[in-house]
JSON list of C-alpha atoms in Angstrom, two decimals:
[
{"chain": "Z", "resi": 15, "resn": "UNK", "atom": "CA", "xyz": [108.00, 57.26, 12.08]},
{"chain": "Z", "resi": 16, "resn": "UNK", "atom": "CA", "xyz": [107.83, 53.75, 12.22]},
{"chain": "Z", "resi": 17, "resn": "UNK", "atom": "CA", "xyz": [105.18, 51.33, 14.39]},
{"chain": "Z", "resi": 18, "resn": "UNK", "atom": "CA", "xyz": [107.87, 51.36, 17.31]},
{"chain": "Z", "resi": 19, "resn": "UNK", "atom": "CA", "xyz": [107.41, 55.31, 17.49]},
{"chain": "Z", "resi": 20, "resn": "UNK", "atom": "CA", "xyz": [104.24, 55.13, 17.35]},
{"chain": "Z", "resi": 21, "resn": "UNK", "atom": "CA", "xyz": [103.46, 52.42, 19.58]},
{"chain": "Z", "resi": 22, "resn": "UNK", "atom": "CA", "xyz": [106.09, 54.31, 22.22]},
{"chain": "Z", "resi": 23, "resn": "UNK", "atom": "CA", "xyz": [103.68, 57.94, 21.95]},
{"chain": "Z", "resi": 24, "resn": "UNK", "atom": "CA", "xyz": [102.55, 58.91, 25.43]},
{"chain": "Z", "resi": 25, "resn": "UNK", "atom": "CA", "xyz": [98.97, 59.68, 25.66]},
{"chain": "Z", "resi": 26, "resn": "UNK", "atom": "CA", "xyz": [97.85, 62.81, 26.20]},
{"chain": "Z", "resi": 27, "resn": "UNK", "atom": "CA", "xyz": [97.23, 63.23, 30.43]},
{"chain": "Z", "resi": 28, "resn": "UNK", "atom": "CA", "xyz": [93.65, 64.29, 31.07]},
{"chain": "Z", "resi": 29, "resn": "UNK", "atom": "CA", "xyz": [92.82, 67.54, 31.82]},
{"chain": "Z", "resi": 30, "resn": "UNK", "atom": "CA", "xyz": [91.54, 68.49, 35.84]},
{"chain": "Z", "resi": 31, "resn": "UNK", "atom": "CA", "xyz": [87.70, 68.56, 34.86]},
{"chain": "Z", "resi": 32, "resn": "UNK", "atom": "CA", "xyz": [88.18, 65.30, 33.33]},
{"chain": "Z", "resi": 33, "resn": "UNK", "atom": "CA", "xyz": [90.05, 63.78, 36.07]},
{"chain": "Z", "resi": 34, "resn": "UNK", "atom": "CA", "xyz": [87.04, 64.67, 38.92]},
{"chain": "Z", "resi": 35, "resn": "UNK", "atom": "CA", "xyz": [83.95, 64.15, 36.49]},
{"chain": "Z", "resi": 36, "resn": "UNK", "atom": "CA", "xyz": [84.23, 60.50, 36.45]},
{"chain": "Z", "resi": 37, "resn": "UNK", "atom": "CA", "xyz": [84.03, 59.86, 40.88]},
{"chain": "Z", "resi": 38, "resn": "UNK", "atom": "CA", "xyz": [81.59, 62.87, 40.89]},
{"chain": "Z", "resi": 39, "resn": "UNK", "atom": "CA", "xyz": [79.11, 61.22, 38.30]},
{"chain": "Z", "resi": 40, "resn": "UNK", "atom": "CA", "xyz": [79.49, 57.99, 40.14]},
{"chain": "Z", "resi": 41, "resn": "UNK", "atom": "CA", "xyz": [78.63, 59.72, 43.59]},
{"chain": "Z", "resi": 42, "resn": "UNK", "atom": "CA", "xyz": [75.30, 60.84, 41.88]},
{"chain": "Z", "resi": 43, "resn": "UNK", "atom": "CA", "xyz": [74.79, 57.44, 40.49]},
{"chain": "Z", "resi": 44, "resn": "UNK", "atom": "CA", "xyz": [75.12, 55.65, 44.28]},
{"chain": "Z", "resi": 45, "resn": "UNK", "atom": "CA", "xyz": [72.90, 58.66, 45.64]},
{"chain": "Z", "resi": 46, "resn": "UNK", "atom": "CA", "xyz": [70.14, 57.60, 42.84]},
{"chain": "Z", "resi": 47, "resn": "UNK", "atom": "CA", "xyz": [70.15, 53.83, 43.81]},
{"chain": "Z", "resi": 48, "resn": "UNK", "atom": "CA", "xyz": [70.29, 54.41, 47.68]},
{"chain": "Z", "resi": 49, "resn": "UNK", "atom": "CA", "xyz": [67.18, 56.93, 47.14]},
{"chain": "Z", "resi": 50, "resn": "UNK", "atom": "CA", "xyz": [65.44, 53.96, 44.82]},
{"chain": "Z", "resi": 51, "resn": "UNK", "atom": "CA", "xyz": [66.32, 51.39, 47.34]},
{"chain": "Z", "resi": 52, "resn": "UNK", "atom": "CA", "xyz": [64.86, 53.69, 50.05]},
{"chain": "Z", "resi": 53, "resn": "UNK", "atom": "CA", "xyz": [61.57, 54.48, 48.57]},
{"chain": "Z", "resi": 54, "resn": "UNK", "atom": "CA", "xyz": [61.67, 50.37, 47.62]},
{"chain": "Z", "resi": 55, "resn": "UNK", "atom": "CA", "xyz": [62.03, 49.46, 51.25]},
{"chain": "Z", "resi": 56, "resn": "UNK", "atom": "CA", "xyz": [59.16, 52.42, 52.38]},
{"chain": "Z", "resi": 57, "resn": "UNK", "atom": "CA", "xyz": [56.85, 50.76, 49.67]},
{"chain": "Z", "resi": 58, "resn": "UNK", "atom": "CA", "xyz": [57.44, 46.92, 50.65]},
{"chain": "Z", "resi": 59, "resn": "UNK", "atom": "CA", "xyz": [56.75, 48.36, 54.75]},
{"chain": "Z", "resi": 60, "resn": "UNK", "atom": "CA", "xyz": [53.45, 50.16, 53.42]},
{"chain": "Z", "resi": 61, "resn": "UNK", "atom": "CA", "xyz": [52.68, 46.55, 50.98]},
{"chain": "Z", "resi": 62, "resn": "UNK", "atom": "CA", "xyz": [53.33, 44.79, 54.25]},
{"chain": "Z", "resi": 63, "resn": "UNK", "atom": "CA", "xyz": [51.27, 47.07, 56.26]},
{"chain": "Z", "resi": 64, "resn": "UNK", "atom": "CA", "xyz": [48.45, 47.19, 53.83]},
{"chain": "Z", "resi": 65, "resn": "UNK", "atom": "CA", "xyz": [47.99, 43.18, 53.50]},
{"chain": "Z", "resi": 66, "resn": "UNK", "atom": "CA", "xyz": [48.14, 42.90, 57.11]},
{"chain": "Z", "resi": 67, "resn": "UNK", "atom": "CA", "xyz": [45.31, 45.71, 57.33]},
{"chain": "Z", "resi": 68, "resn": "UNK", "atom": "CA", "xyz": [43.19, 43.26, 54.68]},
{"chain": "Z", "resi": 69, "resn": "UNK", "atom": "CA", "xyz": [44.40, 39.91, 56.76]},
{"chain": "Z", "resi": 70, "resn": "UNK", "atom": "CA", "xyz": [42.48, 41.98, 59.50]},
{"chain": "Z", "resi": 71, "resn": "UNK", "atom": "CA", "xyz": [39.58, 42.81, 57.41]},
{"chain": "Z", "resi": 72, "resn": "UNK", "atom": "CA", "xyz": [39.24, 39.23, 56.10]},
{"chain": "Z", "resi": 73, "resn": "UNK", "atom": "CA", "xyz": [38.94, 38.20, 59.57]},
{"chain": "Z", "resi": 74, "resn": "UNK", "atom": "CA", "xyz": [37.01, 40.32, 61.36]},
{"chain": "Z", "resi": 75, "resn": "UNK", "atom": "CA", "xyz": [34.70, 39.85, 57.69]},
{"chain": "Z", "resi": 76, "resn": "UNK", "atom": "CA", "xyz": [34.84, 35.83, 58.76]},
{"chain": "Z", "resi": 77, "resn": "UNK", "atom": "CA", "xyz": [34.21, 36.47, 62.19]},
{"chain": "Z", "resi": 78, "resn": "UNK", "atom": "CA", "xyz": [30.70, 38.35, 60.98]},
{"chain": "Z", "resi": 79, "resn": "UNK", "atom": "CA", "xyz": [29.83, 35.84, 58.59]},
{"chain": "Z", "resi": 80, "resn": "UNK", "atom": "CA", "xyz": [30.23, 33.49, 61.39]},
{"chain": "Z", "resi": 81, "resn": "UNK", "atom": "CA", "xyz": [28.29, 35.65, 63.82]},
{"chain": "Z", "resi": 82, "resn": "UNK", "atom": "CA", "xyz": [25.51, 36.16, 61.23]},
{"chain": "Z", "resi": 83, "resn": "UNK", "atom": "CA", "xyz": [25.07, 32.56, 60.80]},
{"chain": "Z", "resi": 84, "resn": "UNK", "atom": "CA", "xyz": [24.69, 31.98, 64.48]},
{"chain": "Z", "resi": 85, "resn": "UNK", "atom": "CA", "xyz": [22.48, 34.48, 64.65]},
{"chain": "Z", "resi": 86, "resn": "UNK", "atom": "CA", "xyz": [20.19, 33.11, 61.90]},
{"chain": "Z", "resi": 87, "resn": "UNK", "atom": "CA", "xyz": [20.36, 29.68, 63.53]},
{"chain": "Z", "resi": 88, "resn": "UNK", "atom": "CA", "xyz": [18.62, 31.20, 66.82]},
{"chain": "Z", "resi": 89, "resn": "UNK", "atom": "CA", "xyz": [16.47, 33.03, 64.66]},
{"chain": "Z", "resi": 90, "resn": "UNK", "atom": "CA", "xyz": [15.12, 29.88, 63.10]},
{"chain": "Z", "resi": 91, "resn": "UNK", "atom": "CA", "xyz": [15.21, 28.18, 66.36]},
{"chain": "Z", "resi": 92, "resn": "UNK", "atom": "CA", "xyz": [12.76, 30.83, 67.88]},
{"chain": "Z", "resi": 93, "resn": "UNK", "atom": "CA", "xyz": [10.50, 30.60, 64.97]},
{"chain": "Z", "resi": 94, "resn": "UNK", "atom": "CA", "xyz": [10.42, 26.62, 65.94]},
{"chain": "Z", "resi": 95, "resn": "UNK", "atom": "CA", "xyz": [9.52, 26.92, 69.49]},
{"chain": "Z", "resi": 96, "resn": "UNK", "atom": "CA", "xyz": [7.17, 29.98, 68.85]},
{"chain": "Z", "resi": 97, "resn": "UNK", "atom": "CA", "xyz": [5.20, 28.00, 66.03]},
{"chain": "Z", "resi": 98, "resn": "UNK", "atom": "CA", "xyz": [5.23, 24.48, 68.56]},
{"chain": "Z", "resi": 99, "resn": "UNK", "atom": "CA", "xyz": [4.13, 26.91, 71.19]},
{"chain": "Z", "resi": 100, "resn": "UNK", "atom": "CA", "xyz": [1.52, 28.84, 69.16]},
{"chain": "Z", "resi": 101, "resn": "UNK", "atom": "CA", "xyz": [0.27, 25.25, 68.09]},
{"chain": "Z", "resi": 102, "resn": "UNK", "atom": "CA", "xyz": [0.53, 23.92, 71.83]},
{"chain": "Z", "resi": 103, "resn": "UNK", "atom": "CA", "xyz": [-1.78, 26.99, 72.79]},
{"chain": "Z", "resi": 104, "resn": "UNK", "atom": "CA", "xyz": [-4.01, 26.40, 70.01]},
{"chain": "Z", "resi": 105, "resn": "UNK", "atom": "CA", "xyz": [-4.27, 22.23, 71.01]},
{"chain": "Z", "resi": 106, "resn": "UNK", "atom": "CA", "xyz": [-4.99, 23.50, 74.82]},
{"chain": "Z", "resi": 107, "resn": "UNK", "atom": "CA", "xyz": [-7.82, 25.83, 74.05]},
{"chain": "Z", "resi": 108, "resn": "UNK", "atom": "CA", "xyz": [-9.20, 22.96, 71.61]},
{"chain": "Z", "resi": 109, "resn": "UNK", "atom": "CA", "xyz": [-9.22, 20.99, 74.93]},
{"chain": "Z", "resi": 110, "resn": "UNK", "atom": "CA", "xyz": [-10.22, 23.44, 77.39]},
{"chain": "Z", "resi": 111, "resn": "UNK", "atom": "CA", "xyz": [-13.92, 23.85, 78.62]},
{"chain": "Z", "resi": 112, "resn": "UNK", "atom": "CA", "xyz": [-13.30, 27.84, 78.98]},
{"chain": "Z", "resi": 113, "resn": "UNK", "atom": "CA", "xyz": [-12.32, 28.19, 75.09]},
{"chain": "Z", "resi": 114, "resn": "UNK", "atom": "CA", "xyz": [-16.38, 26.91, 74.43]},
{"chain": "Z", "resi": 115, "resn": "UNK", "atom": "CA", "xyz": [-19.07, 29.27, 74.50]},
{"chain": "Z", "resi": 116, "resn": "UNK", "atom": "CA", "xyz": [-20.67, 30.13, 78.01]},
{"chain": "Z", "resi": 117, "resn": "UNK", "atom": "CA", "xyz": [-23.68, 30.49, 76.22]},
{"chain": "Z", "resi": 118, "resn": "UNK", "atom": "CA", "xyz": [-24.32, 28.23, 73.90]},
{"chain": "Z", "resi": 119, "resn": "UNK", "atom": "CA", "xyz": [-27.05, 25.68, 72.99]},
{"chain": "Z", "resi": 120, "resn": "UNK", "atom": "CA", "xyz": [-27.59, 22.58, 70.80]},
{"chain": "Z", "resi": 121, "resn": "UNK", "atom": "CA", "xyz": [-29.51, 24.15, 67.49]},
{"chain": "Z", "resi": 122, "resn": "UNK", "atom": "CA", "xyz": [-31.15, 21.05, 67.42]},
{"chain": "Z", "resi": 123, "resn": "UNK", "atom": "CA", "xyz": [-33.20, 21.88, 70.08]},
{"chain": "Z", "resi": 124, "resn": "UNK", "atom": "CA", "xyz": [-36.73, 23.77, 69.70]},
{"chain": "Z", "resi": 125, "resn": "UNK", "atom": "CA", "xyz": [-36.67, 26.96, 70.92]},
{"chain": "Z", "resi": 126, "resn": "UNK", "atom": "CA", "xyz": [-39.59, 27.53, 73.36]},
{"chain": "Z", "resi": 127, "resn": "UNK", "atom": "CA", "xyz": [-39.15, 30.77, 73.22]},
{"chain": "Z", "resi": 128, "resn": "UNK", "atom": "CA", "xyz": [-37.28, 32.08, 69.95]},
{"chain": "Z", "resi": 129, "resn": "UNK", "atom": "CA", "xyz": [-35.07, 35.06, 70.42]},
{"chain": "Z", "resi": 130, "resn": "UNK", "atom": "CA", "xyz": [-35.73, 35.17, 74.51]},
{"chain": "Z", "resi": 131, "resn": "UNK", "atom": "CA", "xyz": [-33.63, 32.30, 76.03]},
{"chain": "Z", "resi": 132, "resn": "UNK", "atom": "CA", "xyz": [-29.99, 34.16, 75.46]},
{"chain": "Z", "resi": 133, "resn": "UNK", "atom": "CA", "xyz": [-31.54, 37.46, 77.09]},
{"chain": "Z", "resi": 134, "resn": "UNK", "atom": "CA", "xyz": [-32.96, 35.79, 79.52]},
{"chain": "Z", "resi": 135, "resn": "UNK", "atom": "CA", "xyz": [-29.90, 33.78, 80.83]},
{"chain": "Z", "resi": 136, "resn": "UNK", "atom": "CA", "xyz": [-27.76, 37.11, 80.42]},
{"chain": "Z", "resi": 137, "resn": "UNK", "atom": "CA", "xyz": [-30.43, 38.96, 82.65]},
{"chain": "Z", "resi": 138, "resn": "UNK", "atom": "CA", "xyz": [-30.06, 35.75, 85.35]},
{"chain": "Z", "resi": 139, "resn": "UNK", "atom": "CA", "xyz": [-25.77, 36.20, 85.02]},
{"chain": "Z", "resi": 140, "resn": "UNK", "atom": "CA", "xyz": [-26.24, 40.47, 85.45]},
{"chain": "Z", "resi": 141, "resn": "UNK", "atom": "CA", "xyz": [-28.59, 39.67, 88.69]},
{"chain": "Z", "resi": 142, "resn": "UNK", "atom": "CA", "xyz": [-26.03, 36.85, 90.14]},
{"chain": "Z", "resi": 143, "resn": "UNK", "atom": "CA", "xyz": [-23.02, 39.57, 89.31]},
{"chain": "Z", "resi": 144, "resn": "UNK", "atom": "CA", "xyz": [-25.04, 42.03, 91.56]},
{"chain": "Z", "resi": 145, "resn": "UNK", "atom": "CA", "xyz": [-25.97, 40.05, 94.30]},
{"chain": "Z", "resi": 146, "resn": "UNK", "atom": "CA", "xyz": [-22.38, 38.80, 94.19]},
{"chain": "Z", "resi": 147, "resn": "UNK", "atom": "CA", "xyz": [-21.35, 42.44, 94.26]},
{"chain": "Z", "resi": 148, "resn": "UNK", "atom": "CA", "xyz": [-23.54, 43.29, 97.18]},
{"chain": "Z", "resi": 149, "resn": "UNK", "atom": "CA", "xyz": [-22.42, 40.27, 99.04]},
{"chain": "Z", "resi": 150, "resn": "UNK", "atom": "CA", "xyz": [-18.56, 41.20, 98.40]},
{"chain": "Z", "resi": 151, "resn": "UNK", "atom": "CA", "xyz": [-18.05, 37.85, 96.35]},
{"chain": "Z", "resi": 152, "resn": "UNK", "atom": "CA", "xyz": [-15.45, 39.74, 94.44]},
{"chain": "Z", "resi": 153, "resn": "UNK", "atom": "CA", "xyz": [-14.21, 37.22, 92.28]},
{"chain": "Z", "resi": 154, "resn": "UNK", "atom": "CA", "xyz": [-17.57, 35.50, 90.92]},
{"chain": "Z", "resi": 155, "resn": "UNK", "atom": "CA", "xyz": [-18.43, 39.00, 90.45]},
{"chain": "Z", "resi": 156, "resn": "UNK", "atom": "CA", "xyz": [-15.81, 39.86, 88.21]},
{"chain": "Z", "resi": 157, "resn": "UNK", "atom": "CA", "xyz": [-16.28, 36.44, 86.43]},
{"chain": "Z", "resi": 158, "resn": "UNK", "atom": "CA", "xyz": [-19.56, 37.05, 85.77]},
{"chain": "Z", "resi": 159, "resn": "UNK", "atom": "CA", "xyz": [-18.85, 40.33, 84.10]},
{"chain": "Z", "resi": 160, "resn": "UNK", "atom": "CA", "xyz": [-16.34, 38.98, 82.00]},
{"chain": "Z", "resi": 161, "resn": "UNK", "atom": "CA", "xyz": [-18.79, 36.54, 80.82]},
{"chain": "Z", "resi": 162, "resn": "UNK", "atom": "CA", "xyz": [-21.38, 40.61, 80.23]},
{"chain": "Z", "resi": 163, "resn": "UNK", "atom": "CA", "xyz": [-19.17, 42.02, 78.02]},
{"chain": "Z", "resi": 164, "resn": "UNK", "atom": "CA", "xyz": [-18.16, 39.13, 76.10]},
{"chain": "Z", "resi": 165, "resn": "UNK", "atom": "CA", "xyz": [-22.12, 38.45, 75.55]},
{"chain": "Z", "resi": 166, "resn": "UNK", "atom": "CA", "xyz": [-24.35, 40.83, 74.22]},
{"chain": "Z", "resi": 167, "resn": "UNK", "atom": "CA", "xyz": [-28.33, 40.73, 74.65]},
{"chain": "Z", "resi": 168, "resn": "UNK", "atom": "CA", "xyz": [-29.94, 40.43, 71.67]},
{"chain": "Z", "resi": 169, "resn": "UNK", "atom": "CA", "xyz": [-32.76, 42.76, 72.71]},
{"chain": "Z", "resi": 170, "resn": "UNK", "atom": "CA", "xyz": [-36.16, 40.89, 71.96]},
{"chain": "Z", "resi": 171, "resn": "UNK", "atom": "CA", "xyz": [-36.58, 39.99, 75.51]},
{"chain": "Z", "resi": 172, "resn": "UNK", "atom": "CA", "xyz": [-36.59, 43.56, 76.33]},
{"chain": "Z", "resi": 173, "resn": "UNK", "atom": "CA", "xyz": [-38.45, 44.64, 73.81]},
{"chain": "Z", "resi": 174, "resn": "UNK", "atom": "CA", "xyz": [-41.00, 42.04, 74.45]},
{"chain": "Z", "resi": 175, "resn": "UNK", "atom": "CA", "xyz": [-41.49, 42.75, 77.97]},
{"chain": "Z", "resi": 176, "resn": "UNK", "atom": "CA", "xyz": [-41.49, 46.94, 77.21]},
{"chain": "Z", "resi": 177, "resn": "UNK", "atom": "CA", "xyz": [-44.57, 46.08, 74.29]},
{"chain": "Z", "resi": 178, "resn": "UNK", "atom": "CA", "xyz": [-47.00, 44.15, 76.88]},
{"chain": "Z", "resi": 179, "resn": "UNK", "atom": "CA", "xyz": [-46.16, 46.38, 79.67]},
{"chain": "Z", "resi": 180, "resn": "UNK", "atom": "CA", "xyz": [-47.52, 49.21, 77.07]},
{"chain": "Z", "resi": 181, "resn": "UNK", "atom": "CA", "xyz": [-50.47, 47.24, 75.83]},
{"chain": "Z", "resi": 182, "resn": "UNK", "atom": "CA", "xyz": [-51.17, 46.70, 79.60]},
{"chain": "Z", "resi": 183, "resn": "UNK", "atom": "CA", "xyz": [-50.78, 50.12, 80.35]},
{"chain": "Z", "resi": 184, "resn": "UNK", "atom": "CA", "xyz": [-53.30, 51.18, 77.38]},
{"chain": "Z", "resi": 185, "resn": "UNK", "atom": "CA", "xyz": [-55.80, 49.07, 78.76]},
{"chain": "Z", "resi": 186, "resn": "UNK", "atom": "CA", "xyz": [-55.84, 50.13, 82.22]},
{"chain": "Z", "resi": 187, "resn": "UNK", "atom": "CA", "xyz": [-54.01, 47.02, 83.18]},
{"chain": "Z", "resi": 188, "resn": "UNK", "atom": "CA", "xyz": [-57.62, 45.28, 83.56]},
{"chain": "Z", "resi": 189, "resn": "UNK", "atom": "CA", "xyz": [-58.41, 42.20, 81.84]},
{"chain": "Z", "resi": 190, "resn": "UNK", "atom": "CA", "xyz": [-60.97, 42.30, 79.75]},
{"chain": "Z", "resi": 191, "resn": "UNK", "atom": "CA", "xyz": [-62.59, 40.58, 76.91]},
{"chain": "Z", "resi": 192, "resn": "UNK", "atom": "CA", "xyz": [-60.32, 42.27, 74.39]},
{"chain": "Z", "resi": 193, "resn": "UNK", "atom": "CA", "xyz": [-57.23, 42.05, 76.60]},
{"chain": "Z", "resi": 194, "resn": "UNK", "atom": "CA", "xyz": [-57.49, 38.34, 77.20]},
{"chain": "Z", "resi": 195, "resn": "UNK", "atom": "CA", "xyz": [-57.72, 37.78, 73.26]},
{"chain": "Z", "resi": 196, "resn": "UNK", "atom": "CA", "xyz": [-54.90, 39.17, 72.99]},
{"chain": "Z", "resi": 197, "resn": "UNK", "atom": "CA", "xyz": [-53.33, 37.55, 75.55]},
{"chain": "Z", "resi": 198, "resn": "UNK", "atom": "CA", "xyz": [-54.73, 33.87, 74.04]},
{"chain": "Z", "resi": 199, "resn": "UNK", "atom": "CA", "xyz": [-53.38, 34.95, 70.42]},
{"chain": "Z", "resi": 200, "resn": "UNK", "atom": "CA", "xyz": [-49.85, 35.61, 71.98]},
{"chain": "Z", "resi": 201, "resn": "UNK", "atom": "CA", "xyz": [-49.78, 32.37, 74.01]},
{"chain": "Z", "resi": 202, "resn": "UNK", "atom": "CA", "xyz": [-49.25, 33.96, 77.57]},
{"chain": "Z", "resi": 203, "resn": "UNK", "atom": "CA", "xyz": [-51.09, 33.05, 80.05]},
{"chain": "Z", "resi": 204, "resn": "UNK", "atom": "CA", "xyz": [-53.50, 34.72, 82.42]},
{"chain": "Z", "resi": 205, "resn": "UNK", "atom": "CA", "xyz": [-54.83, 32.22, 84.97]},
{"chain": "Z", "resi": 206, "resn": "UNK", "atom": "CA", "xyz": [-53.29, 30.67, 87.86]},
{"chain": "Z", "resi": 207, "resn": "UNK", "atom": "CA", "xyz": [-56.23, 27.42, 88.27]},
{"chain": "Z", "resi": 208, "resn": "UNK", "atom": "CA", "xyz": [-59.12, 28.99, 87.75]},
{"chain": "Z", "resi": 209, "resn": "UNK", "atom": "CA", "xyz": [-57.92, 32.51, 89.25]},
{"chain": "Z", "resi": 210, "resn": "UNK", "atom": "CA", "xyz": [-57.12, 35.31, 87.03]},
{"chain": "Z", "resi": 211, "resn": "UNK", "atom": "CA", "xyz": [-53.90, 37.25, 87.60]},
{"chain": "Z", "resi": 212, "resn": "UNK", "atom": "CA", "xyz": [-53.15, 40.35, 87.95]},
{"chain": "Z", "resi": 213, "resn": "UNK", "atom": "CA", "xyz": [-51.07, 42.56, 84.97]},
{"chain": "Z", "resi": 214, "resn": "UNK", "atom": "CA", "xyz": [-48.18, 42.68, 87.02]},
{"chain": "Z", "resi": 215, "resn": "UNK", "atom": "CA", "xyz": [-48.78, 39.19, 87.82]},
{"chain": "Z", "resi": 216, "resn": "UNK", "atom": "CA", "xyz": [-48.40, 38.23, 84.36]},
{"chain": "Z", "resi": 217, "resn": "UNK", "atom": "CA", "xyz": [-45.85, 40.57, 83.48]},
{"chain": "Z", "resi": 218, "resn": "UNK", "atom": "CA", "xyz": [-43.19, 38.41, 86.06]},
{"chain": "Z", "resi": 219, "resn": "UNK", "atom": "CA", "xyz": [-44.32, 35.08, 85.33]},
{"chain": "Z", "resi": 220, "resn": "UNK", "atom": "CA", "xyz": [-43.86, 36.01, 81.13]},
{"chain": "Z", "resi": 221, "resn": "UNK", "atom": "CA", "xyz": [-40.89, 38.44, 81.20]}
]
C-alpha cells in the first residue's frame, strides 16, 4: 500500500451512541450554566436587597445619632436655665425680708430677761392668731400660725411662770417675810408705790 492508499482510507463512520452523545452532553452543559447563571442573578437580587436593608439601617442609625444629640443639647440647656433659676431663687430670698427670721434679735444686745423674750413674743403671736380667729381675720390668722409652727417655745417662760405660781401656792399666796425674800433674791417685784400686790398681781405683771 503506498501513502496514496493510505491517505485515500475512509474513516470508520461513528456508531449511533456516538453520534447523539456529543448534542446530549452539550444540552447538560447549557442546563448547568443557565442553573449557575440563575442562582448568580437570585444572589446579586438578595446582595442588592441586603445593602439596601444596611443603607436603611445606616440611616435610620444617623437619624438617632442625630436625634440623640438634639436631645442632649436640650438636656444641657435645661440644666442651664434650672441652675440660673435655682441661683435667681437663691439671689431673691438673699434679698427678700420674708427669707430673715421673724424672730430674731441682735446678740449684741443684753438680754433682760435670758431665755424669756422668744416665749414671750411667741405667746403675744398665739394670742393675736386667736383674736384674729375669733374676729374672722382669716388670713393674719393663718399667717400667724405659719410663723407657730415654724417657731418653737423654748419653754423657760413656762416653766418660770408654773415654779412661782407653785411657790405662791405653797405659801398661801400671802406675802410674807419669807415670801418677799424670795421675791427680792429673784428680782421680781412686789410693790406698786408703796402698795403691795397681790400674788396674782405679780404673777401678770412677771409672767
Amino acid at each position: 500500500m503506498n501513502f496514496e492508499e493510505f491517505l485515500s482510507e475512509e474513516k470508520p463512520e461513528k456508531t449511533a451512541e456516538e453520534t447523539f452523545a456529543e448534542p446530549e452532553e452539550l444540552d447538560i452543559q447549557k442546563a448547568v450554566v443557565e442553573e449557575l447563571a440563575a442562582d448568580k442573578a437570585k444572589l446579586d437580587i438578595q446582595l442588592e436587597e441586603l445593602q439596601q436593608h444596611i443603607a436603611g439601617l445606616e440611616r435610620r442609625i444617623a437619624d438617632k445619632d442625630t436625634e440623640i444629640a438634639n436631645l442632649k443639647s436640650q438636656i444641657a440647656d435645661l440644666k442651664s436655665k434650672l441652675l440660673d433659676e435655682q441661683e435667681r431663687h437663691f439671689d431673691e430670698q438673699s434679698r427678700n425680708p420674708n427669707s430673715l427670721a421673724l424672730l430674731d434679735r441682735d446678740v449684741e444686745l443684753p438680754d433682760r430677761f435670758p431665755g424669756e423674750t422668744r416665749d414671750h413674743v411667741l405667746e403675744v403671736i398665739k394670742e393675736a392668731r386667736d383674736q384674729a380667729e375669733a374676729d374672722g381675720r382669716i388670713r393674719r390668722a393663718q399667717l400667724l400660725e405659719g410663723v407657730l409652727v415654724t417657731n418653737e417655745p423654748d419653754g423657760s417662760l413656762a416653766k418660770k411662770r408654773a415654779s412661782l405660781e407653785k411657790f405662791f401656792a405653797d405659801n398661801g399666796n400671802i406675802l410674807s417675810g419669807p415670801v418677799i425674800d424670795e421675791l427680792n433674791r429673784c428680782g421680781i417685784p412686789y410693790k406698786k408705790g408703796e402698795e403691795f400686790l397681790l400674788a396674782s398681781e405679780i404673777m401678770k405683771r412677771t409672767y
